[in-house]
Tab-separated table of C-alpha atoms and ligand atoms in Angstrom:
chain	number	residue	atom	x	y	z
A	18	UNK	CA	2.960	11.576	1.740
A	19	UNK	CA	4.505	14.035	-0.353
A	20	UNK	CA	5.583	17.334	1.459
A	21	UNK	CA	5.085	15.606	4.714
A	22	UNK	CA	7.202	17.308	7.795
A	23	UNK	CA	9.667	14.874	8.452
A	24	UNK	CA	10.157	16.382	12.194
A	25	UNK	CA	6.105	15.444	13.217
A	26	UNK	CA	5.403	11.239	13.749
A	27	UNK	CA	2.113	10.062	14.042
A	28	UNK	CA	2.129	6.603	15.512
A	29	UNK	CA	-1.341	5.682	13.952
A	30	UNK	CA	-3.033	3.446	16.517
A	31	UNK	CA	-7.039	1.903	16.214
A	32	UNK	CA	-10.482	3.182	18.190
A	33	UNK	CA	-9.557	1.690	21.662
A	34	UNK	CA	-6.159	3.715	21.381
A	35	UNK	CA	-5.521	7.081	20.296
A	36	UNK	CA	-3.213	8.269	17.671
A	37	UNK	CA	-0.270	9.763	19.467
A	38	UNK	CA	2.054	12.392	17.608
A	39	UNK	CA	5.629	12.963	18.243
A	40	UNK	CA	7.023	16.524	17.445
A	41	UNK	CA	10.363	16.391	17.271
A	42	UNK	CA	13.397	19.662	18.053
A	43	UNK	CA	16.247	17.903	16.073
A	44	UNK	CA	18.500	20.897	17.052
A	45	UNK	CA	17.603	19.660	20.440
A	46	UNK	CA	17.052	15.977	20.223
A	47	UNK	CA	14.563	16.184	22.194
A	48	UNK	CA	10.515	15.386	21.500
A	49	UNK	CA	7.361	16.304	23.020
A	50	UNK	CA	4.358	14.004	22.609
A	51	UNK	CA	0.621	14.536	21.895
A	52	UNK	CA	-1.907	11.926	23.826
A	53	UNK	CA	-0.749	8.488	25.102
A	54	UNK	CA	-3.561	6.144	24.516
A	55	UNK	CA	-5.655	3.432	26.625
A	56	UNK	CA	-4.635	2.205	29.799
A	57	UNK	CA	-4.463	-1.222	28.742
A	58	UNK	CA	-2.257	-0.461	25.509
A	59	UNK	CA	0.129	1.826	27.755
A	60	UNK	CA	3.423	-0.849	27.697
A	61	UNK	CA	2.997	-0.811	23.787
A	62	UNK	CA	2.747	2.831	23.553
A	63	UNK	CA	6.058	3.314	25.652
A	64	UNK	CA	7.593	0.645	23.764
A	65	UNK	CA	6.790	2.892	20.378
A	66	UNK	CA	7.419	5.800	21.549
A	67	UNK	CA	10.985	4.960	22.815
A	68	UNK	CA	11.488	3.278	19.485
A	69	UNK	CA	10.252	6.305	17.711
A	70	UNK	CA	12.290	8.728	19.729
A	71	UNK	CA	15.590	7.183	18.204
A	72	UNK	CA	17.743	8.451	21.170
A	73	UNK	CA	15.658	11.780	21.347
A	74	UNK	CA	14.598	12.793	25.088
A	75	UNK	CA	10.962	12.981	25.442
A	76	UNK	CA	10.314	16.696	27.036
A	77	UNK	CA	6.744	17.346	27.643
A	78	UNK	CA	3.837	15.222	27.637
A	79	UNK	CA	0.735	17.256	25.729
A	80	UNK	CA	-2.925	16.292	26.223
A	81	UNK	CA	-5.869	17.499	23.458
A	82	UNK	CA	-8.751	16.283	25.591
A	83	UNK	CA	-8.423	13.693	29.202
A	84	UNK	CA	-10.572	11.377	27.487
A	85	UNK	CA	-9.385	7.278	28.352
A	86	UNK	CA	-8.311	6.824	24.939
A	87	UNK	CA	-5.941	9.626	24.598
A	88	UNK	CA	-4.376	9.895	28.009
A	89	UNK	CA	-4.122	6.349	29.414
A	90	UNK	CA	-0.289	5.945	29.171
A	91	UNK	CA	0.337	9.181	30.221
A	92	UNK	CA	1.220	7.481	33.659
A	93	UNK	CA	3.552	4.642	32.425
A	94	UNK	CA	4.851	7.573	30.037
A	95	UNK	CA	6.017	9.941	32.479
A	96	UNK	CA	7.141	6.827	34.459
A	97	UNK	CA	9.330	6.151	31.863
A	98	UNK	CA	10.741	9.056	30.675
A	99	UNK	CA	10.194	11.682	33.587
A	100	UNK	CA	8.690	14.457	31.353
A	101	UNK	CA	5.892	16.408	32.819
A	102	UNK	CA	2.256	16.154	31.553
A	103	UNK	CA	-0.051	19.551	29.948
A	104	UNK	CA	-3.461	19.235	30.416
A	105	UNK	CA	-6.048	21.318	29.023
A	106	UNK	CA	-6.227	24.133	31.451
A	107	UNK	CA	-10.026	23.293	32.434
A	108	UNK	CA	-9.456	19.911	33.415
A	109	UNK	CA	-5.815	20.690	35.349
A	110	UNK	CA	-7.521	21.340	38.915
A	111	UNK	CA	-9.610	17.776	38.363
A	112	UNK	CA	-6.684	16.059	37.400
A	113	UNK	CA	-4.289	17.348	39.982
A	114	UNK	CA	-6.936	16.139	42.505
A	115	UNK	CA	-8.007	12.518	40.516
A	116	UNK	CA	-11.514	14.149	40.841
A	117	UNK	CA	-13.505	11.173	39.512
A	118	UNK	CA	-16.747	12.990	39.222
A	119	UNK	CA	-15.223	16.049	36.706
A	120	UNK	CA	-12.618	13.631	34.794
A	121	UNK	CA	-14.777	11.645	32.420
A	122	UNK	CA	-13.293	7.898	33.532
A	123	UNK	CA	-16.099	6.488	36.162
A	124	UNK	CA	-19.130	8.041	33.662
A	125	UNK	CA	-18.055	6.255	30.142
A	126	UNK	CA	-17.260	2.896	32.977
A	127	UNK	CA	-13.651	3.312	31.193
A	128	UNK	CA	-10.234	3.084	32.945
A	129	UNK	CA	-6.984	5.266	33.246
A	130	UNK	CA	-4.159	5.207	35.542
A	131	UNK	CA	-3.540	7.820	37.653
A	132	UNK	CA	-1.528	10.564	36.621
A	133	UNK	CA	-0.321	13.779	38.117
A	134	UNK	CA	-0.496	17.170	35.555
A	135	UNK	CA	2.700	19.615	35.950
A	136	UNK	CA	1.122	22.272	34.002
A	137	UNK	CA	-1.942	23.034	31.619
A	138	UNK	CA	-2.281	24.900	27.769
A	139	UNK	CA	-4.430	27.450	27.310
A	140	UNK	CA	-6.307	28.429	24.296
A	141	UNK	CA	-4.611	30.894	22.381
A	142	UNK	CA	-0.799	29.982	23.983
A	143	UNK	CA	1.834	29.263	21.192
A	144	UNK	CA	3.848	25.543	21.678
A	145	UNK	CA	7.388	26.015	20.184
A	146	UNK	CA	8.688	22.892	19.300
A	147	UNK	CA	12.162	23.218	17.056
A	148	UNK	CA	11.027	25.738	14.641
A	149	UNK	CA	7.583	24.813	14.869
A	150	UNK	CA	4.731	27.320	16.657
A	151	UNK	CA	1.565	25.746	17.328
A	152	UNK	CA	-1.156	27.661	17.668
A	153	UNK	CA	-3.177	26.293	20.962
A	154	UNK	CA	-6.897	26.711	19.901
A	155	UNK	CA	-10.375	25.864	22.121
A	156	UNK	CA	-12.268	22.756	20.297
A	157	UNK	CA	-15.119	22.086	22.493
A	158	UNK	CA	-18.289	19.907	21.439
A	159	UNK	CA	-16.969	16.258	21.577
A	160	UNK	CA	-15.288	17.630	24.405
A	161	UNK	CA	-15.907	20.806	26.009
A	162	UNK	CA	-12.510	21.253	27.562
A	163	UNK	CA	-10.642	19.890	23.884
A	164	UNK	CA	-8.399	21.622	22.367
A	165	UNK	CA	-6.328	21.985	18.620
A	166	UNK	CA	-2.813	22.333	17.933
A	167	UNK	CA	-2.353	23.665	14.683
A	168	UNK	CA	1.112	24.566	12.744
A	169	UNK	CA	0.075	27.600	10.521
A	170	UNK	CA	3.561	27.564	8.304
A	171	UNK	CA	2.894	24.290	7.007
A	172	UNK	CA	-1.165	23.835	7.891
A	173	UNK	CA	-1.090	20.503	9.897
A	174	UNK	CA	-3.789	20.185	12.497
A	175	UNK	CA	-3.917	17.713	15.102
A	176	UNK	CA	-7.585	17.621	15.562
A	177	UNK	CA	-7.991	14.541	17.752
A	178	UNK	CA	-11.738	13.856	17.739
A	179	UNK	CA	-12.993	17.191	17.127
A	180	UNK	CA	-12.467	16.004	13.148
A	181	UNK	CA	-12.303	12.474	11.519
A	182	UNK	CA	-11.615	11.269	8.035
A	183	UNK	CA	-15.282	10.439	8.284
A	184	UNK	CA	-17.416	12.242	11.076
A	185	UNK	CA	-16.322	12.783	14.612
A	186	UNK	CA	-16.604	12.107	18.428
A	187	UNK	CA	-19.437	11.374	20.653
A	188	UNK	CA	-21.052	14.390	21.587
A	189	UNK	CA	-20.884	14.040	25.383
A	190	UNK	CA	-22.704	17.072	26.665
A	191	UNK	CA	-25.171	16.502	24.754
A	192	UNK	CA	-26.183	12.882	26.436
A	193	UNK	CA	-26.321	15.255	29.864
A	194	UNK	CA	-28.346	17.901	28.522
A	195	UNK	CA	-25.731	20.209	28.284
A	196	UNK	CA	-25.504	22.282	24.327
A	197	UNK	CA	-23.306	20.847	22.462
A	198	UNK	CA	-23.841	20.420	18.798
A	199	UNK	CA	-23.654	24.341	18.492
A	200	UNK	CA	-19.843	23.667	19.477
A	201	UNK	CA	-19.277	21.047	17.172
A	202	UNK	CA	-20.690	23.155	14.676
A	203	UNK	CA	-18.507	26.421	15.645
A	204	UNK	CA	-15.455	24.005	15.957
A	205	UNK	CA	-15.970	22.567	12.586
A	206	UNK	CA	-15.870	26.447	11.467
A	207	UNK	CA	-13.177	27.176	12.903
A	208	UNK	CA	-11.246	24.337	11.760
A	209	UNK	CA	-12.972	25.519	7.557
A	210	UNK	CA	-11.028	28.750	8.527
A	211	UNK	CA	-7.617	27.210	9.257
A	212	UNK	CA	-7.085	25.980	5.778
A	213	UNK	CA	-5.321	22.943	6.962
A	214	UNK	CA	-3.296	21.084	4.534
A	215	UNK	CA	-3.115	17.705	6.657
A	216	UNK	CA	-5.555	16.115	9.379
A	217	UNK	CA	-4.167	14.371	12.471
A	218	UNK	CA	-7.066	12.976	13.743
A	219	UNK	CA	-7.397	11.057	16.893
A	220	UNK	CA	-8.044	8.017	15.223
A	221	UNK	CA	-7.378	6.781	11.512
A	222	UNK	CA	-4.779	7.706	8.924
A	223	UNK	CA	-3.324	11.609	8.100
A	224	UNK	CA	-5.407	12.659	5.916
A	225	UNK	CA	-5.229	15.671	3.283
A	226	UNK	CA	-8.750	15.970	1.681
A	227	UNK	CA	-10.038	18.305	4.606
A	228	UNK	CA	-12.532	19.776	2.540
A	229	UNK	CA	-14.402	16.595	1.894
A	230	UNK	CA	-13.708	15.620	5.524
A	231	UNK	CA	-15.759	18.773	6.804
A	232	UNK	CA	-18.713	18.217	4.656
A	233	UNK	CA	-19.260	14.859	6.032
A	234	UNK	CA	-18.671	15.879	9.295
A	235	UNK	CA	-21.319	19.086	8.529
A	236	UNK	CA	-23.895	16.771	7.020
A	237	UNK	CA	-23.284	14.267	10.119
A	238	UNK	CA	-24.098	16.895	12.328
A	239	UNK	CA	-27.067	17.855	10.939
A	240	UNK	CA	-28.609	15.221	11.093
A	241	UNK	CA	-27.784	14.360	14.499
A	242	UNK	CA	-29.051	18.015	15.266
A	243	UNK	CA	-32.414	17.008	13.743
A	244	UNK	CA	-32.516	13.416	15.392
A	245	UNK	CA	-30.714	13.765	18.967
A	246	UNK	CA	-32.440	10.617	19.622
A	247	UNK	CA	-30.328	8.802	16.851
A	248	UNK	CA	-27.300	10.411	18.184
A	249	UNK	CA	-27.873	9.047	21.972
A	250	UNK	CA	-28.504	5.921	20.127
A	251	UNK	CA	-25.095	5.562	18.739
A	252	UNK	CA	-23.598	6.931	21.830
A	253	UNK	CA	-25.114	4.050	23.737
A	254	UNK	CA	-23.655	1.658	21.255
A	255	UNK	CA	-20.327	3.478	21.297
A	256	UNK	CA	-19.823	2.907	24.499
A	257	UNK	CA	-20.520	-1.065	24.365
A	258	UNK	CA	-18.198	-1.477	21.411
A	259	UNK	CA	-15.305	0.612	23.399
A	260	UNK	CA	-15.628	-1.533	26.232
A	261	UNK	CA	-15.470	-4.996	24.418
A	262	UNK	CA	-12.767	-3.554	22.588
A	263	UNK	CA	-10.563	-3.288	25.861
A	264	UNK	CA	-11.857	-6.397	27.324
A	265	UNK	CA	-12.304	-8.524	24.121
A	266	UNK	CA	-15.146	-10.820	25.891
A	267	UNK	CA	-17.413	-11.434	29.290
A	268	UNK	CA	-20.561	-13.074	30.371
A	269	UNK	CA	-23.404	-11.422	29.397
A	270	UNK	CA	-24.637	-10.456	32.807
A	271	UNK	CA	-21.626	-8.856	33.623
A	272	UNK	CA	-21.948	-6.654	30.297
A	273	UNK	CA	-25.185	-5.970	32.084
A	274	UNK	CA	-23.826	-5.381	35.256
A	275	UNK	CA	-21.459	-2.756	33.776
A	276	UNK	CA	-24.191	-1.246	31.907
A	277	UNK	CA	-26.544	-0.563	34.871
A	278	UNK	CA	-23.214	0.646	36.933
A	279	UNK	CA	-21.708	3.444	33.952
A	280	UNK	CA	-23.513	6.712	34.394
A	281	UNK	CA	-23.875	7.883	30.926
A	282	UNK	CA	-26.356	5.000	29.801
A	283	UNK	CA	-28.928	5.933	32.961
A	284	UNK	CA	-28.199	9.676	31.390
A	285	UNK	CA	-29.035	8.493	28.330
A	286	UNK	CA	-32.017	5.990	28.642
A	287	UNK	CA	-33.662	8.522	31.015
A	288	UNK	CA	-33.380	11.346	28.523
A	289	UNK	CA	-33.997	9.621	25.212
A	290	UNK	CA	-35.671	6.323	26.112
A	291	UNK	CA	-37.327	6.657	29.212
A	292	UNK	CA	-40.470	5.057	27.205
A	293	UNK	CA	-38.801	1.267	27.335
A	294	UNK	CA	-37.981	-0.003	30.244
A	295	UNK	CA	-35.082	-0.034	31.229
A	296	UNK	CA	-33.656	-3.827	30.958
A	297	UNK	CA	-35.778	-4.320	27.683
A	298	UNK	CA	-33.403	-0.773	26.580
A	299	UNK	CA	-30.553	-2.253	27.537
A	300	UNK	CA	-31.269	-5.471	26.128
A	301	UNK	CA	-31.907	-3.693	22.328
A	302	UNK	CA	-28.449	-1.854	22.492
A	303	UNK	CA	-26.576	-5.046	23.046
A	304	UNK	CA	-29.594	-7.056	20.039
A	305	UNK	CA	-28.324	-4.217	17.935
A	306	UNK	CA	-24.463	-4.599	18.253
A	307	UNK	CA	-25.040	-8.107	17.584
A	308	UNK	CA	-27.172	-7.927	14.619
A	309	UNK	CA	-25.048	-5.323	12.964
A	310	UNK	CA	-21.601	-7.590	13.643
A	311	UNK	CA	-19.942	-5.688	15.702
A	312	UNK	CA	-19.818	-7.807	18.561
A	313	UNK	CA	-20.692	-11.805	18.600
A	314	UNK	CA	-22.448	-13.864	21.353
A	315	UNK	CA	-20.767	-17.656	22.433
A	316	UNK	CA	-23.341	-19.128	24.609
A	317	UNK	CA	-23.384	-16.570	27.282
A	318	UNK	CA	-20.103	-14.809	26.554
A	319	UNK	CA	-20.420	-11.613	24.348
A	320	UNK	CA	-17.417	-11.396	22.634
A	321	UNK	CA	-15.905	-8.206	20.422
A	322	UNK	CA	-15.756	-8.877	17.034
B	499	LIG	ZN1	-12.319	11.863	22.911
């Protein structure tokens, strides 16, 4: 990429994985990192990160949002390379005390190892990094606690899943009852207003067209807005696909089993499909992974695909 700052590496990783972003202080040879992937992944991340770092020292751990997928290997991480871990000042207090009903872990039926927060960002704080400021800026709606970093001197944005190439995150509040495509829709503003120049998203490749990226996004949300139903829908099946996706295959009654234990789909079938029962529900999310491809069924093992 033309123009790209040659002191910011993405390491671009897939959906069950984060992107993570190293910002590097070559005065300093040091680094600090943005999200750490899944659990699962976490031995690979430390292994790219230490390759990445070229003989930099990794500073300061930074968090956009304690979803799995984005702060998973923040324990193995700081393991590694002793640097302290940000949080996003709303969730600090939960993480500091592993407080499984705030942090989002037991209701998606995801994983993360523990980890232990030395500090938190604030909307509105500036991260210096080398001759870089990044502007700290709220991004709730996928997230309510999720936050931006954006470089205004060169107009990268590390959006994480407040902004895709093509749409955006799940909507959690939303499958709880809680407002939240209001957010996504201020977020989405704010983000117009920024101007950006490049997209680091959470997941997928840089990308420069922001623009285009916002319209889609935009017409996405609309039409969630005027379907919510649709949007629970894909939630549900978000969810599934994650899951296979860190545990690549299991018997189908234990895909059930995990289903009737993981919060969010009781949330979600009791809101938005309390008119099917509930093992004929959960029985048409799975039919409709499998029909579409996404995941495959051998005998009684469904299997990702
Ligand atoms: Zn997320």
């Amino acid at each position: 990429m033309s123009g790209w700052p040659k002191d910011i590496h993405v390491l671009e990783r897939g959906w069950l994985s984060s992107n993570s972003i190293l910002l590097f202080d070559d005065f300093q040879r040091t680094a600090t990192l943005v999200d750490t992937g899944y659990v699962s992944h976490a031995e690979q991340t430390v292994a790219l990160v230490d390759q990445a770092l070229g003989g930099r020292r990794l500073i300061r751990i930074i968090n956009t949002h304690l979803h799995s997928d984005h702060c998973g290997g923040n324990a193995a991480l700081a393991g590694r390379f002793g640097a302290p871990i940000h949080v996003p000042v709303a969730e600090l207090e939960a993480a500091k005390a592993w407080d499984e009903d705030r942090l989002s872990f037991k209701s998606t039926g995801q994983r993360c190892a523990r980890f232990h927060p030395a500090g938190s960002l604030s909307p509105g704080e500036r991260v210096s990094v080398g001759g870089r400021r990044w502007d700290v800026l709220a991004a709730p709606g996928h997230d309510p606690h999720a936050l931006l970093l954006f470089d205004a001197r060169d107009g990268v944005l590390i959006a994480a899943d407040a902004l895709w190439e093509n749409g955006f995150g799940v909507v959690f509040p939303e499958l709880a009852g809680e407002p939240g495509f209001e957010e996504v829709r201020a977020t989405l503003s704010l983000i117009r207003s920024l101007n950006a120049r490049w997209v680091i998203p959470g997941h997928g490749s840089v990308f420069s067209d922001v623009g285009g990226a916002l319209d889609r996004a935009e017409a996405r949300l609309d039409s969630f807005e005027q379907d919510p139903v649709r949007h629970a829908w894909y939630a549900a099946k978000v969810l599934v696909k994650f899951h296979l996706l860190e545990v690549r295959h299991l018997p189908l009654a234990t895909l059930f089993q995990w289903l009737d234990q993981t919060p969010y789909f009781s949330l979600v079938h009791q809101r938005y499909f309390s008119h099917q029962p509930w093992p004929t529900w959960r029985a048409d999310v799975l039919e409709t992974l499998l029909k579409s491809g996404a995941l495959t069924r051998d005998a009684d093992l469904i299997v990702d695909a």
